Coordinates of C-alpha atoms in Angstrom, one line a residue:
M3 CA 0.0 0.0 0.0
S4 CA 1.3 3.5 -0.8
F5 CA -0.4 6.7 0.3
S6 CA -0.2 10.1 -1.5
G7 CA 3.4 11.3 -1.9
L8 CA 4.1 14.1 0.5
A9 CA 7.6 15.0 1.5
L10 CA 9.5 17.0 4.0
I11 CA 11.6 19.3 1.9
G12 CA 14.4 21.4 3.3
C13 CA 18.1 22.0 3.9
E14 CA 20.2 24.0 6.4
K15 CA 17.8 26.9 6.8
L16 CA 14.7 25.7 5.0
A17 CA 11.9 23.3 6.1
G18 CA 8.6 22.7 4.5
I19 CA 6.2 20.3 2.8
Y20 CA 6.2 19.2 -0.8
G21 CA 3.6 17.3 -2.8
V22 CA 1.8 17.5 -6.1
N23 CA -1.0 15.0 -5.3
E24 CA -2.6 16.5 -2.3
G25 CA -3.1 20.1 -1.0
I26 CA -2.0 21.0 2.5
I27 CA -2.7 24.7 2.9
D28 CA -6.3 24.2 3.8
A29 CA -6.4 22.0 0.7
K30 CA -5.7 25.0 -1.4
G31 CA -2.0 24.8 -2.1
T32 CA 0.2 22.6 -4.3
G33 CA 4.0 21.9 -4.7
V34 CA 6.0 23.5 -1.9
Q35 CA 3.8 24.5 1.0
H36 CA 4.3 25.6 4.6
L37 CA 7.9 26.6 4.0
F38 CA 10.0 28.2 6.8
Y39 CA 13.3 30.0 6.6
N40 CA 15.9 30.1 9.5
G41 CA 13.2 29.4 12.1
F42 CA 9.5 28.7 12.3
G43 CA 8.1 32.1 13.0
R44 CA 6.8 32.9 9.6
D45 CA 5.1 30.6 7.0
L46 CA 6.4 31.9 3.6
I47 CA 5.0 29.8 0.8
H48 CA 1.4 28.9 -0.1
S49 CA 2.4 27.1 -3.3
A50 CA 5.5 26.8 -5.5
I51 CA 5.4 24.5 -8.5
T52 CA 6.1 24.4 -12.2
L53 CA 3.1 25.5 -14.4
I54 CA 2.6 24.6 -18.1
K55 CA 0.2 26.5 -20.4
D56 CA -0.8 24.4 -23.5
G57 CA -3.4 26.1 -25.6
D58 CA -6.4 27.2 -23.5
K59 CA -5.4 25.0 -20.5
I60 CA -2.9 25.3 -17.7
Y61 CA -1.4 22.4 -15.8
Y62 CA 0.3 22.7 -12.4
G63 CA 0.7 20.0 -9.7
N64 CA -2.2 17.6 -10.1
R65 CA -4.5 20.3 -11.5
V66 CA -5.8 21.1 -15.0
E67 CA -7.6 24.4 -15.4
S68 CA -9.4 26.2 -18.2
L69 CA -11.8 29.1 -18.4
K70 CA -14.6 26.7 -19.3
Q71 CA -15.0 24.4 -16.3
H72 CA -13.9 23.7 -12.8
P73 CA -10.3 22.4 -12.2
V74 CA -9.8 18.7 -12.9
H75 CA -7.5 16.7 -10.6
M76 CA -5.1 14.1 -12.0
K77 CA -3.3 11.2 -10.3
P78 CA 0.4 10.8 -10.9
V79 CA 1.4 7.7 -12.8
S80 CA 4.3 7.3 -10.4
S81 CA 5.8 9.1 -7.4
H82 CA 9.1 8.4 -5.9
A83 CA 12.1 10.1 -4.2
K84 CA 15.1 9.6 -6.5
N85 CA 18.2 9.0 -4.3
G86 CA 16.0 9.9 -1.3
Y87 CA 15.9 13.6 -2.0
I88 CA 14.7 14.4 -5.5
F89 CA 10.9 14.2 -5.3
T90 CA 9.7 13.0 -8.7
D91 CA 6.2 12.7 -10.1
Q92 CA 5.0 11.6 -13.6
F93 CA 1.7 12.7 -15.0
E94 CA -0.1 11.8 -18.3
C95 CA -1.8 14.9 -19.5
G96 CA -3.5 13.9 -22.7
E97 CA -1.4 15.3 -25.5
F98 CA 1.7 15.4 -23.4
N99 CA 3.4 13.7 -20.4
K100 CA 5.2 15.7 -17.7
T101 CA 7.8 14.7 -15.1
E102 CA 8.2 17.1 -12.2
K103 CA 11.1 17.1 -9.8
A104 CA 11.8 19.2 -6.7
Y105 CA 14.6 19.3 -4.2
A106 CA 16.5 21.5 -1.8
W107 CA 20.2 22.1 -1.2
G108 CA 22.8 24.2 0.6
D109 CA 21.8 26.9 3.0
A110 CA 18.5 27.9 1.5
N111 CA 17.8 26.9 -2.0
L112 CA 15.0 25.0 -3.8
G113 CA 15.2 23.6 -7.3
F114 CA 12.5 22.6 -9.7
D115 CA 12.9 20.6 -13.0
I116 CA 10.3 19.6 -15.5
E117 CA 10.3 17.5 -18.7
V118 CA 7.4 17.8 -21.1
E119 CA 7.1 15.0 -23.6
N120 CA 4.9 15.6 -26.7
K121 CA 2.7 12.6 -27.5
T122 CA 1.5 14.0 -30.8
G123 CA 3.2 14.2 -34.2
Q124 CA 2.7 18.0 -34.3
E125 CA 5.2 20.6 -33.2
R126 CA 3.6 23.3 -31.1
E127 CA 4.4 26.2 -28.7
I128 CA 3.8 25.9 -25.0
E129 CA 4.6 28.1 -22.1
I130 CA 6.4 27.0 -18.9
Y131 CA 6.5 29.1 -15.7
A132 CA 7.6 29.1 -12.1
Y133 CA 4.3 29.5 -10.3
V134 CA 4.7 30.9 -6.8
I135 CA 2.1 32.1 -4.3
L136 CA 3.7 33.9 -1.3
Q137 CA 2.2 34.1 2.1
P138 CA 1.7 37.6 3.6
Q139 CA 4.8 39.4 5.0
A140 CA 5.3 42.9 6.2
G141 CA 7.1 45.2 3.7
R142 CA 6.5 42.9 0.7
K143 CA 7.7 44.4 -2.6
L144 CA 7.9 42.5 -5.9
K145 CA 10.3 43.7 -8.6
K146 CA 11.6 42.3 -11.9
Q147 CA 15.2 41.4 -12.6
T148 CA 16.6 40.2 -16.0
A149 CA 15.6 36.5 -15.5
A150 CA 14.4 36.7 -12.0
I151 CA 11.8 38.2 -9.6
I152 CA 12.8 39.4 -6.1
A153 CA 10.2 39.4 -3.4
A154 CA 11.6 41.6 -0.6
G155 CA 10.1 41.6 2.9
E156 CA 10.9 42.4 6.5
D157 CA 11.2 38.7 7.5
C158 CA 12.9 37.2 4.5
N159 CA 14.0 38.1 1.0
I160 CA 13.1 35.6 -1.7
G161 CA 14.6 35.3 -5.2
I162 CA 12.9 33.3 -8.0
Q163 CA 15.1 32.5 -11.0
F164 CA 14.3 31.0 -14.4
A165 CA 17.0 30.8 -17.0
D166 CA 16.3 33.0 -20.1
A167 CA 12.8 34.0 -18.7
N168 CA 11.2 36.9 -20.6
S169 CA 7.8 36.8 -19.1
H170 CA 7.3 38.3 -15.6
S171 CA 4.0 38.6 -13.9
M172 CA 3.3 39.8 -10.4
L173 CA 0.0 40.6 -8.6
T174 CA -1.7 40.6 -5.3
E175 CA -4.1 37.7 -4.6
G176 CA -6.1 38.2 -1.5
P177 CA -6.1 37.5 2.3
T178 CA -7.9 34.2 2.3
G179 CA -5.7 31.6 0.7
F180 CA -8.2 30.9 -2.1
I181 CA -6.2 31.7 -5.1
Y182 CA -7.6 32.7 -8.5
R183 CA -6.2 36.0 -9.9
L184 CA -2.8 34.8 -11.1
T185 CA -4.1 31.7 -13.0
S186 CA -7.1 33.7 -14.3
S187 CA -4.9 36.4 -15.7
L188 CA -2.8 33.7 -17.5
L189 CA -5.8 32.0 -18.9
Q190 CA -7.2 35.4 -20.1
N191 CA -3.8 36.4 -21.6
D192 CA -3.8 39.4 -19.3
L193 CA -0.5 39.0 -17.4
R194 CA 0.4 42.0 -15.1
T195 CA 4.1 42.9 -15.5
A196 CA 4.5 46.0 -13.3
N197 CA 6.4 45.9 -10.0
V198 CA 4.1 45.5 -7.0
E199 CA 3.9 46.6 -3.4
V200 CA 1.7 44.3 -1.4
A201 CA -0.3 45.0 1.7
D202 CA 0.9 43.2 4.9
D203 CA -2.2 40.9 5.0
M204 CA -2.3 39.9 1.4
L205 CA -0.9 36.9 -0.5
C206 CA 0.7 37.6 -3.8
G207 CA 1.5 35.6 -6.9
V208 CA 4.4 35.3 -9.3
L209 CA 4.7 33.8 -12.8
L210 CA 8.2 33.7 -14.3
G211 CA 9.0 31.8 -17.5
R212 CA 8.9 31.8 -21.3
K213 CA 7.6 30.1 -24.4
F214 CA 9.1 26.8 -25.6
T215 CA 8.8 25.0 -28.9
L216 CA 7.7 21.4 -28.2
P217 CA 9.0 19.2 -31.0
A218 CA 6.7 16.6 -32.6
N219 CA 7.1 13.4 -30.6
G220 CA 9.9 15.1 -28.7
S221 CA 10.4 16.8 -25.4
V222 CA 11.6 20.0 -23.7
N223 CA 13.2 20.6 -20.3
A224 CA 13.1 23.6 -17.9
S225 CA 14.6 24.3 -14.5
W226 CA 14.1 27.1 -12.0
S227 CA 15.0 27.9 -8.5
M228 CA 14.1 29.8 -5.3
T229 CA 16.7 31.3 -3.0
F230 CA 16.1 32.8 0.5
A231 CA 18.3 35.3 2.3
D232 CA 18.2 37.7 5.2
N233 CA 18.8 40.8 3.1
Q234 CA 18.8 41.8 -0.6
P235 CA 22.6 42.1 -1.1
Q236 CA 23.0 38.5 0.1
L237 CA 20.1 37.4 -2.1
V238 CA 21.5 39.1 -5.2
A239 CA 24.9 37.5 -4.7
Q240 CA 23.4 34.1 -4.2
L241 CA 21.2 34.4 -7.3
A242 CA 24.3 35.3 -9.3
S243 CA 26.1 32.3 -8.0
N244 CA 23.2 30.0 -8.6
S245 CA 22.8 31.1 -12.2
K246 CA 26.0 29.2 -13.0
L247 CA 24.9 26.0 -11.3
N248 CA 23.2 22.8 -12.4
Y249 CA 20.6 22.8 -9.6
Q250 CA 20.0 19.1 -9.4
N251 CA 23.8 18.4 -9.4
S252 CA 24.1 20.8 -6.5
A253 CA 21.4 18.9 -4.6
V254 CA 23.2 15.6 -5.2
V255 CA 26.5 17.0 -3.9
Y256 CA 24.8 18.5 -0.8
W257 CA 22.8 15.4 0.2
E258 CA 25.4 12.8 -0.7
A259 CA 27.9 14.7 1.6
Y260 CA 25.3 14.8 4.4
L261 CA 24.5 11.1 4.2
A262 CA 28.2 10.1 3.9
A263 CA 28.9 12.1 7.1
G264 CA 26.8 9.6 9.1
H265 CA 26.9 5.9 9.5
L266 CA 26.7 3.6 6.5
L267 CA 23.2 3.3 5.3
N268 CA 21.3 0.2 6.2
V269 CA 22.5 -2.3 3.6
D270 CA 19.2 -4.1 3.3
E271 CA 17.0 -1.0 3.1
P272 CA 19.2 1.8 1.6
H273 CA 16.4 3.8 0.0
F274 CA 14.0 3.5 3.0
D275 CA 16.9 4.7 5.2
R276 CA 17.9 7.5 2.8
V277 CA 14.5 9.1 2.4
N278 CA 13.8 9.1 6.1
Q279 CA 17.2 10.4 7.0
V280 CA 16.7 13.2 4.5
A281 CA 13.2 13.8 5.9
I282 CA 14.3 14.5 9.5
K283 CA 17.3 16.6 8.4
S284 CA 15.0 18.6 6.1
A285 CA 12.5 19.3 8.9
V286 CA 14.9 20.6 11.5
I287 CA 16.2 24.2 11.6
N288 CA 18.8 25.2 14.3
G289 CA 17.7 22.3 16.6
F290 CA 14.0 23.2 16.5
V291 CA 12.1 20.0 15.7
P292 CA 8.6 20.8 14.3
A293 CA 6.3 18.0 15.5
D294 CA 4.5 18.4 12.2
L295 CA 4.6 20.5 9.1
T296 CA 1.3 19.6 7.4
G297 CA -0.6 22.0 9.7
F298 CA -2.2 19.5 12.0
Y299 CA -0.1 19.8 15.2
Y300 CA 0.3 23.5 15.1
A301 CA 0.3 26.0 17.9
D302 CA -1.0 29.5 17.3
G303 CA -0.8 28.9 13.5
L304 CA 2.8 27.8 13.6
P305 CA 4.7 24.5 13.9
C306 CA 5.3 23.5 17.5
F307 CA 8.2 21.9 19.4
Y308 CA 7.4 19.0 21.7
P309 CA 10.3 17.9 23.9
R310 CA 9.3 14.3 23.6
D311 CA 9.1 14.3 19.8
A312 CA 12.4 16.3 19.6
M313 CA 14.2 13.7 21.7
M314 CA 12.9 10.9 19.5
V315 CA 14.3 12.8 16.5
A316 CA 17.6 13.4 18.3
K317 CA 17.8 9.6 18.8
G318 CA 17.3 9.1 15.0
F319 CA 20.2 11.5 14.3
L320 CA 22.3 9.8 16.9
K321 CA 21.7 6.3 15.7
S322 CA 22.5 7.3 12.1
G323 CA 25.7 9.0 13.1
H324 CA 24.7 12.6 12.7
L325 CA 26.1 14.0 15.9
V326 CA 26.0 17.7 14.9
E327 CA 22.2 17.5 14.4
A328 CA 21.6 15.4 17.5
K329 CA 23.5 17.9 19.6
Q330 CA 21.6 20.9 18.1
V331 CA 18.3 19.3 19.1
I332 CA 19.4 18.3 22.6
E333 CA 20.9 21.8 23.2
Y334 CA 17.7 23.5 21.9
L335 CA 15.7 21.8 24.6
R336 CA 18.4 22.4 27.2
A337 CA 18.3 26.2 26.5
K338 CA 14.5 26.5 27.0
D339 CA 13.1 27.8 30.2
L340 CA 11.7 25.3 32.7
N341 CA 8.3 25.7 34.3
P342 CA 8.1 26.9 38.0
L343 CA 8.3 23.2 39.1
G344 CA 11.5 22.7 37.2
E345 CA 9.9 20.6 34.5
F346 CA 10.0 20.9 30.8
Y347 CA 7.0 22.7 29.3
Q348 CA 4.8 20.6 27.2
R349 CA 5.3 22.5 24.0
F350 CA 6.7 25.7 22.4
D351 CA 5.3 27.6 19.4
G352 CA 7.2 28.4 16.2
N353 CA 8.8 31.4 17.8
G354 CA 10.1 29.3 20.7
K355 CA 7.6 30.7 23.2
V356 CA 5.8 28.5 25.7
S357 CA 2.4 27.4 24.3
E358 CA 0.7 25.1 26.8
G359 CA -2.8 23.6 26.6
A360 CA -2.3 21.2 23.7
N361 CA -4.0 17.8 23.4
N362 CA -6.4 17.2 26.4
N363 CA -4.9 20.2 28.2
V364 CA -2.5 17.9 30.2
A365 CA 0.4 20.2 30.7
K366 CA 2.7 18.1 32.8
Q367 CA 5.0 15.8 30.8
L368 CA 7.4 14.2 33.3
D369 CA 8.3 11.5 30.7
S370 CA 10.3 14.2 28.8
I371 CA 12.8 14.3 31.6
G372 CA 13.5 10.6 31.1
Y373 CA 14.0 11.0 27.3
Y374 CA 16.2 14.0 27.8
L375 CA 18.5 12.5 30.4
R376 CA 18.9 9.3 28.3
M377 CA 19.7 11.3 25.2
V378 CA 22.3 13.4 27.0
R379 CA 23.9 10.2 28.3
E380 CA 23.8 8.4 24.9
Y381 CA 25.3 11.5 23.2
Q382 CA 28.1 11.4 25.9
Q383 CA 28.8 7.8 25.2
V384 CA 29.2 8.4 21.5
S385 CA 31.0 11.7 21.5
G386 CA 32.6 12.0 24.9
E387 CA 30.9 15.3 25.5
K388 CA 28.4 15.8 28.3
L389 CA 25.8 18.3 27.3
A390 CA 24.4 19.0 30.8
T391 CA 26.1 20.0 34.0
D392 CA 25.8 17.9 37.2
D393 CA 23.7 20.6 38.7
E394 CA 21.3 20.5 35.8
I395 CA 21.1 16.7 35.9
I396 CA 20.4 16.8 39.7
A397 CA 17.7 19.5 39.3
L398 CA 15.8 17.3 36.8
A399 CA 16.2 14.2 38.9
K400 CA 15.0 16.1 41.9
V401 CA 11.8 17.0 40.0
I402 CA 11.1 13.3 39.7
I403 CA 12.0 12.6 43.3
D404 CA 9.7 15.3 44.5
A405 CA 6.8 14.4 42.2
E406 CA 3.6 13.0 43.5
Q407 CA 3.3 9.2 43.6
K408 CA 0.6 6.6 43.3
F409 CA 1.3 3.0 44.1
G410 CA 5.0 3.7 43.4
L411 CA 4.5 5.5 40.0
V412 CA 5.3 9.2 39.7
G413 CA 2.9 11.6 38.1
P414 CA 0.3 12.8 37.3
E415 CA 1.1 13.7 33.7
G416 CA 0.1 13.1 30.1
G417 CA 2.8 10.7 28.9
V418 CA 3.4 9.8 25.3
N419 CA -0.3 9.8 24.4
E420 CA -0.9 13.1 26.2
G421 CA -3.5 12.1 28.6
V422 CA -6.2 10.0 26.8
F423 CA -7.5 9.1 30.2
G424 CA -6.6 12.5 31.7
A425 CA -3.5 13.2 33.8
A426 CA -2.3 9.9 35.1
F427 CA 0.5 7.8 36.7
I428 CA 1.5 5.9 33.6
T429 CA 3.5 2.7 33.5
S430 CA 5.2 3.6 30.2
S431 CA 6.2 7.1 31.4
N432 CA 7.7 5.6 34.5
M433 CA 9.7 3.2 32.3
F434 CA 11.3 6.1 30.5
I435 CA 11.8 8.0 33.7
Y436 CA 13.5 5.0 35.2
G437 CA 15.8 4.9 32.2
G438 CA 16.5 8.6 32.4
L439 CA 17.3 8.4 36.2
L440 CA 19.6 5.5 35.5
A441 CA 21.4 7.6 32.9
A442 CA 21.6 10.4 35.5
M443 CA 23.3 8.1 37.9
E444 CA 25.8 7.0 35.3
M445 CA 26.7 10.6 34.4
L446 CA 26.9 11.7 38.1
G447 CA 29.3 8.9 39.0
A448 CA 30.3 9.1 42.7
H449 CA 28.2 12.2 43.4
P450 CA 26.4 11.9 46.8
F451 CA 23.0 12.6 45.3
V452 CA 23.2 9.3 43.4
A453 CA 21.9 7.5 46.5
A454 CA 18.7 9.5 46.5
I455 CA 18.2 8.8 42.8
R456 CA 18.8 5.1 43.3
T457 CA 16.2 5.0 46.0
A458 CA 13.6 6.8 43.8
N459 CA 14.3 4.4 41.0
E460 CA 13.8 1.4 43.1
Q461 CA 10.4 2.7 44.2
I462 CA 9.5 3.4 40.6
F463 CA 10.6 -0.1 39.5
T464 CA 8.4 -1.6 42.2
G465 CA 5.5 0.5 41.1
I466 CA 5.9 -0.6 37.5
E467 CA 6.1 -4.3 38.4
R468 CA 2.8 -3.8 40.4
T469 CA 1.0 -3.0 37.2
Y470 CA 1.7 -6.4 35.7
I471 CA -1.2 -8.8 35.3
D472 CA -0.6 -12.5 34.5
G473 CA -1.7 -13.3 31.0
Q474 CA -2.1 -9.6 30.1
G475 CA 1.2 -7.9 30.8
Y476 CA 1.9 -4.4 32.1
K477 CA -1.2 -2.3 32.1
Y478 CA -1.7 1.5 31.5
G479 CA -1.4 2.8 35.1
Y480 CA -3.6 4.9 37.3
V481 CA -5.7 8.1 36.9
T482 CA -6.1 10.8 39.5
Y483 CA -9.8 10.3 39.9
H484 CA -9.9 6.5 40.7
N485 CA -7.6 4.1 42.5
E486 CA -8.0 1.0 40.4
L487 CA -5.5 -0.1 37.8
I488 CA -6.6 0.8 34.2
H489 CA -6.9 -2.5 32.4
K490 CA -5.8 -1.1 29.0
Y491 CA -2.7 -2.0 27.1
D492 CA -0.2 0.8 26.3
T493 CA 2.3 0.0 23.5
P494 CA 4.7 2.9 24.3
Q495 CA 6.0 0.5 26.8
Y496 CA 8.0 -0.8 23.9
F497 CA 10.1 2.3 24.2
G498 CA 11.1 1.4 27.8
L499 CA 14.0 -0.9 26.8
L500 CA 15.1 1.6 24.2
Y501 CA 15.4 4.4 26.8
G502 CA 17.1 2.4 29.6
F503 CA 14.4 0.3 31.3
P504 CA 15.8 -3.2 32.0
D505 CA 14.9 -6.3 29.9
T506 CA 12.5 -7.9 32.3
E507 CA 10.8 -11.2 31.9
K508 CA 7.4 -9.5 32.5
M509 CA 8.0 -7.1 29.5
R510 CA 8.9 -10.1 27.3
L511 CA 5.5 -11.6 28.3
T512 CA 3.9 -8.3 27.7
H513 CA 5.4 -8.3 24.2
Q514 CA 3.8 -11.6 23.4
Y515 CA 0.5 -10.4 24.7
L516 CA 0.7 -7.2 22.6
L517 CA 1.6 -9.1 19.4
K518 CA -1.7 -10.9 19.7
N519 CA -3.9 -8.2 21.1
A520 CA -2.6 -4.8 19.9
N521 CA -2.2 -5.6 16.2
F522 CA -4.0 -4.1 13.2
Y523 CA -3.8 -5.5 9.7
E524 CA -1.7 -8.4 11.1
H525 CA 1.6 -6.6 11.8
G526 CA 0.7 -3.0 12.6
I527 CA 0.8 -2.1 16.3
G528 CA -1.8 0.2 17.9
Y529 CA -1.2 2.8 20.6
S530 CA -3.4 2.6 23.7
E531 CA -7.0 1.3 23.6
Q532 CA -8.3 4.7 22.5
E533 CA -10.4 6.2 19.7
Y534 CA -7.9 8.9 18.6
H535 CA -6.4 7.7 15.3
H536 CA -7.9 4.2 16.0
G537 CA -5.6 1.8 14.2
A538 CA -1.9 1.1 13.8
W539 CA 0.7 3.8 14.5
T540 CA 4.1 4.1 12.8
F541 CA 6.3 4.8 15.8
N542 CA 4.6 2.2 18.0
T543 CA 5.2 -0.4 15.3
A544 CA 8.8 0.7 14.8
A545 CA 9.3 0.6 18.6
C546 CA 8.0 -2.9 18.7
A547 CA 10.4 -3.8 16.0
Q548 CA 13.4 -2.3 17.9
Y549 CA 12.3 -4.0 21.1
A550 CA 12.0 -7.3 19.3
Y551 CA 15.5 -6.9 17.8
K552 CA 17.0 -6.2 21.2
I553 CA 15.6 -9.3 22.8
G554 CA 16.6 -11.5 19.8
D555 CA 13.1 -11.8 18.2
V556 CA 14.4 -11.2 14.7
E557 CA 11.3 -12.6 13.0
T558 CA 9.1 -10.0 14.6
Y559 CA 11.6 -7.3 13.7
K560 CA 11.4 -8.4 10.0
N561 CA 7.6 -8.6 10.1
K562 CA 7.2 -5.1 11.4
L563 CA 9.8 -3.7 9.1
N564 CA 8.1 -5.2 6.0
W565 CA 4.7 -4.0 7.2
L566 CA 6.0 -0.5 7.6
K567 CA 7.5 -0.6 4.1
L568 CA 4.1 -1.5 2.7
H569 CA 2.6 1.5 4.5
R570 CA 5.0 4.3 3.5
N571 CA 3.7 7.1 1.3
G572 CA 4.6 7.6 -2.4
Y573 CA 7.9 9.2 -1.6
G574 CA 8.8 6.6 1.0
L575 CA 8.1 8.7 4.2
M576 CA 5.8 7.7 7.0
P577 CA 2.4 8.9 8.2
E578 CA 1.7 9.0 11.9
A579 CA -1.1 6.4 11.9
F580 CA -3.4 4.3 9.8
S581 CA -7.2 3.9 10.1
A582 CA -8.5 0.6 11.4
D583 CA -11.8 1.3 9.7
E584 CA -10.5 2.1 6.2
K585 CA -7.1 0.8 5.1
H586 CA -6.7 3.5 2.5
I587 CA -6.8 6.3 5.0
C588 CA -3.8 7.5 7.0
Y589 CA -3.3 10.3 9.4
I590 CA -0.7 13.2 9.4
N591 CA 1.2 12.3 6.2
P592 CA 4.1 12.6 6.9
L593 CA 5.0 13.0 10.6
V594 CA 8.5 14.0 11.6
W595 CA 8.8 11.7 14.6
A596 CA 7.5 8.8 12.5
C597 CA 10.2 9.3 10.0
A598 CA 12.8 9.5 12.8
E599 CA 11.6 6.2 14.3
I600 CA 12.1 4.5 11.0
V601 CA 15.7 5.7 11.0
S602 CA 16.3 4.4 14.5
M603 CA 14.7 1.1 13.6
L604 CA 16.9 0.7 10.5
H605 CA 20.1 1.5 12.5
I606 CA 19.5 -0.8 15.5
G607 CA 21.6 -3.6 14.0
D608 CA 24.3 -3.9 11.4
K609 CA 22.3 -6.2 9.2
V610 CA 19.1 -8.2 9.5

């Protein structure tokens, strides 16, 4: 099974979504969408894609438009990510076929290629354009250059470049995101060519391109690029430099160097590994891990940073040998303010400001302390550098020691699933906390405070073991408003061993129970027994695979790996979850943590 191809596209200072088979910006955009530069405080792009005009019709993304009828949506004949980073789609468009490619490279560059193949025996003239819809930005001014258009603004300066372009069109669209003026002007042969100043709340559109002679039964190719910079002198210099480049070759050099800097790719699954390594690198800017770029998990209209998701992505970087990126993510969280109780806040918005009150309004997330301490320790083991001081480690450990307890478990908090039963004392969270405290003891060595941490961990371990039921395994835990054990499974327990909880016989028995009772579509693994995204989840299935590998259950590892391969999207990236009610429906496609968990899974062993 393969879901619509949607990709995480980005490089050092860019992060966004790309797809020509599904709109993300409230189902209105196509191509590059939700693009951010040097941070996540401003969404820059509504749509960026190559557009073809052939007679009285225009073709862009999966859309065909004319003045005579509503847009028609096409399905690509094929979608894939060449080399893991060149997102490629082929469409049959009646009298011609088109192959579109998009990629990112360097500090802040996007490249677009298109091949148009004539299926008729008649030569004719077509027009090919860079089609770009820009989100509102203060101080926006659009002006023509020789073969480029510069979109200046207070937050970012954007250059659009198309070799030998002689047709420049710029206009304001509107404030709503429903786009029509630019395409209508093209269909009516009424392109606006004057420079434009745009109101702060208005989207604006750009067409940049030229006419091509399409040979009978032959083809033409075109390429264009977008470049982003802090100021206009930097932008002009970069545009001049880029004009001498082969864009796609530049992307190959950039991404092959990045991949080579890490560990060798998984020899059995090189492409699955490549595309998901590229995805998590593409999503992260300066250590900020956006939980999602499709628009679903946003805070105040911007991507948000969850400490938990971020540490999972740091693990993916670390396991694949990308220590620079792993360190950036860990240090981003380290630099954030703690709440008055000394805990990590639940989430931060795209500007890095605290934004509490997310899912179920369960603000406390004690499990994040466990992930963080474990990642600091694992980074130290690999690099020799400890990213937290002893005082910082002790302060976080003390938060756990001072936390409320219920039958030995600390809480109440939301845990991985953010409180589906409300704030609770959760078995899986306590497994991660146990592993984090164990990491703290290892980093503190002979420090006197280690004794207090050890005592707390012994109590936590006893509390965890108390939630085990013969024949069922470890159960969910306890809520604040009742005292009985919640008799629900909770597959995030698979992450326990991965974050330092010991390999207990009871967890092995829980594993066997979950394989039989938490599965969807045979080898997909569910979350908790909940209605939210009812069905199999990517990171739970991947965590099960990693747990199985660690205890020597290689058959289960292979089964989960193969199942996940069958459920990747058209470009090879992973959605968050898959509907149990309709096998062709997935949720949040793609999700950053899901892609990272695939990387961790593929790098858990040398070869399977």
